[in-house]
Coordinates of C-alpha atoms in Angstrom, one line a residue:
X136 CA 30.9 -27.7 -25.0
X137 CA 27.5 -26.3 -24.4
X138 CA 26.9 -23.3 -21.8
X139 CA 23.7 -22.9 -20.0
X140 CA 22.2 -18.8 -19.4
X141 CA 21.4 -18.3 -16.9
X142 CA 17.2 -15.9 -16.8
X143 CA 17.8 -12.9 -16.2
X144 CA 16.5 -10.5 -13.1
X145 CA 15.7 -7.2 -13.0
X146 CA 16.6 -6.1 -9.2
X147 CA 14.5 -3.4 -8.0
X148 CA 15.8 -0.8 -5.0
X149 CA 13.4 -1.2 -2.1
X150 CA 9.5 0.4 -2.0
X151 CA 9.8 3.7 1.0
X152 CA 5.6 3.3 2.0
X153 CA 7.0 -0.9 2.7
X154 CA 9.4 0.2 4.7
X155 CA 7.9 2.6 6.9
X156 CA 5.5 -0.3 7.4
X157 CA 8.1 -2.0 8.5
X158 CA 8.3 -0.1 11.9
X159 CA 8.8 -2.0 15.3
X160 CA 8.5 -0.5 18.8
X161 CA 9.8 -3.0 22.3
X162 CA 10.0 -2.4 25.2
X163 CA 11.1 -4.6 28.4
X164 CA 11.1 -4.4 32.1
X165 CA 7.3 -3.2 31.9
X166 CA 5.4 -5.3 34.9
X167 CA 2.2 -5.8 34.9
X168 CA 0.1 -7.1 38.0
X169 CA -2.0 -9.9 39.1
X170 CA -5.3 -8.7 37.0
X171 CA -4.4 -5.7 36.8
X172 CA -4.0 -2.9 33.4
X173 CA -0.9 -1.0 32.3
X174 CA -0.7 1.5 29.5
X175 CA 2.5 2.9 27.4
X176 CA 2.3 5.1 25.5
X177 CA 3.6 6.2 23.0
X178 CA 3.4 9.0 19.3
X179 CA 5.4 8.6 15.3
X180 CA 6.0 12.3 14.1
X181 CA 7.1 12.4 10.6
X182 CA 9.5 14.9 10.0
X183 CA 11.5 15.6 6.8
X184 CA 14.5 17.6 8.6
X185 CA 16.3 15.9 11.6
X186 CA 16.0 19.4 13.4
X187 CA 12.4 19.5 12.6
X188 CA 12.2 15.2 14.1
X189 CA 13.4 16.5 17.7
X190 CA 11.7 19.6 18.1
X191 CA 8.7 17.3 17.1
X192 CA 10.0 14.9 19.9
X193 CA 11.7 17.3 22.7
X194 CA 7.5 18.8 22.3
X195 CA 6.5 15.0 23.2
X196 CA 8.6 14.1 25.7
X197 CA 6.3 17.3 27.6
X198 CA 2.8 15.9 26.8
X199 CA 1.7 19.1 25.3
X200 CA -2.1 19.3 24.9
X201 CA -2.0 17.0 21.8
X202 CA -0.2 14.4 23.3
X203 CA -3.3 14.4 26.0
X204 CA -6.1 15.0 24.5
X205 CA -8.7 11.7 24.5
X206 CA -6.9 11.1 27.6
X207 CA -9.2 9.9 30.4
X208 CA -7.8 10.3 34.8
X209 CA -8.1 5.8 34.4
X210 CA -5.7 6.3 31.4
X211 CA -3.4 9.3 32.9
X212 CA -3.1 6.6 35.8
X213 CA -2.1 3.2 34.0
X214 CA 0.5 4.8 31.1
X215 CA 4.2 3.2 32.5
X216 CA 6.4 5.1 30.5
X217 CA 6.2 8.8 30.5
X218 CA 4.2 11.4 34.4
X219 CA 0.7 12.1 32.7
X220 CA -0.9 15.1 35.4
X221 CA -4.3 13.6 36.7
X222 CA -5.8 16.7 35.9
X223 CA -4.5 15.9 32.2
X224 CA -3.4 19.7 31.5
X225 CA -0.4 20.6 30.1
X226 CA 2.3 23.2 30.7
X227 CA 3.0 24.2 26.7
X228 CA 0.5 25.8 24.7
X229 CA -1.5 24.2 22.2
X230 CA -0.8 24.1 19.2
X231 CA -1.9 26.5 16.2
X232 CA -5.2 24.7 13.9
X233 CA -4.4 25.6 10.1
X234 CA -5.6 23.5 7.1
X235 CA -2.0 22.9 6.4
X236 CA -0.7 21.9 9.5
X237 CA -3.3 20.4 12.1
X238 CA -2.3 19.2 15.8
X239 CA -3.4 15.6 15.4
X240 CA -6.4 15.3 18.4
X241 CA -6.4 11.8 18.5
X242 CA -5.5 9.0 21.1
X243 CA -2.5 8.4 21.5
X244 CA -1.4 5.4 19.1
X245 CA -2.1 7.5 16.3
X246 CA -1.2 11.4 18.0
X247 CA 1.8 12.5 15.3
X248 CA 2.1 17.1 15.5
X249 CA 3.8 18.9 13.0
X250 CA 6.0 21.5 13.8

């Protein structure tokens, strides 16, 4: 009687950086009228602590200045999932800029302020 020797395989833990690349978002019940444009705004915040993540989300919901930076009045009208003020002015104070903590005054797709 002979026994077959199976090749050995090493099992590696998933790469956390690869897992982050698998992030996806889905919107439902979005209606786009014929010939019109709509915009959906979303944010990503990278926080280590749950409390910091909650604080970042609570700030972003209020559309702080860093969330409105770079938007046009056309954007304000087209955004469907936030109530963007037409004058693009936030009631919140801007985050303080520093080399270690710079507010992401970027497009809505890449904004991720650190709190």
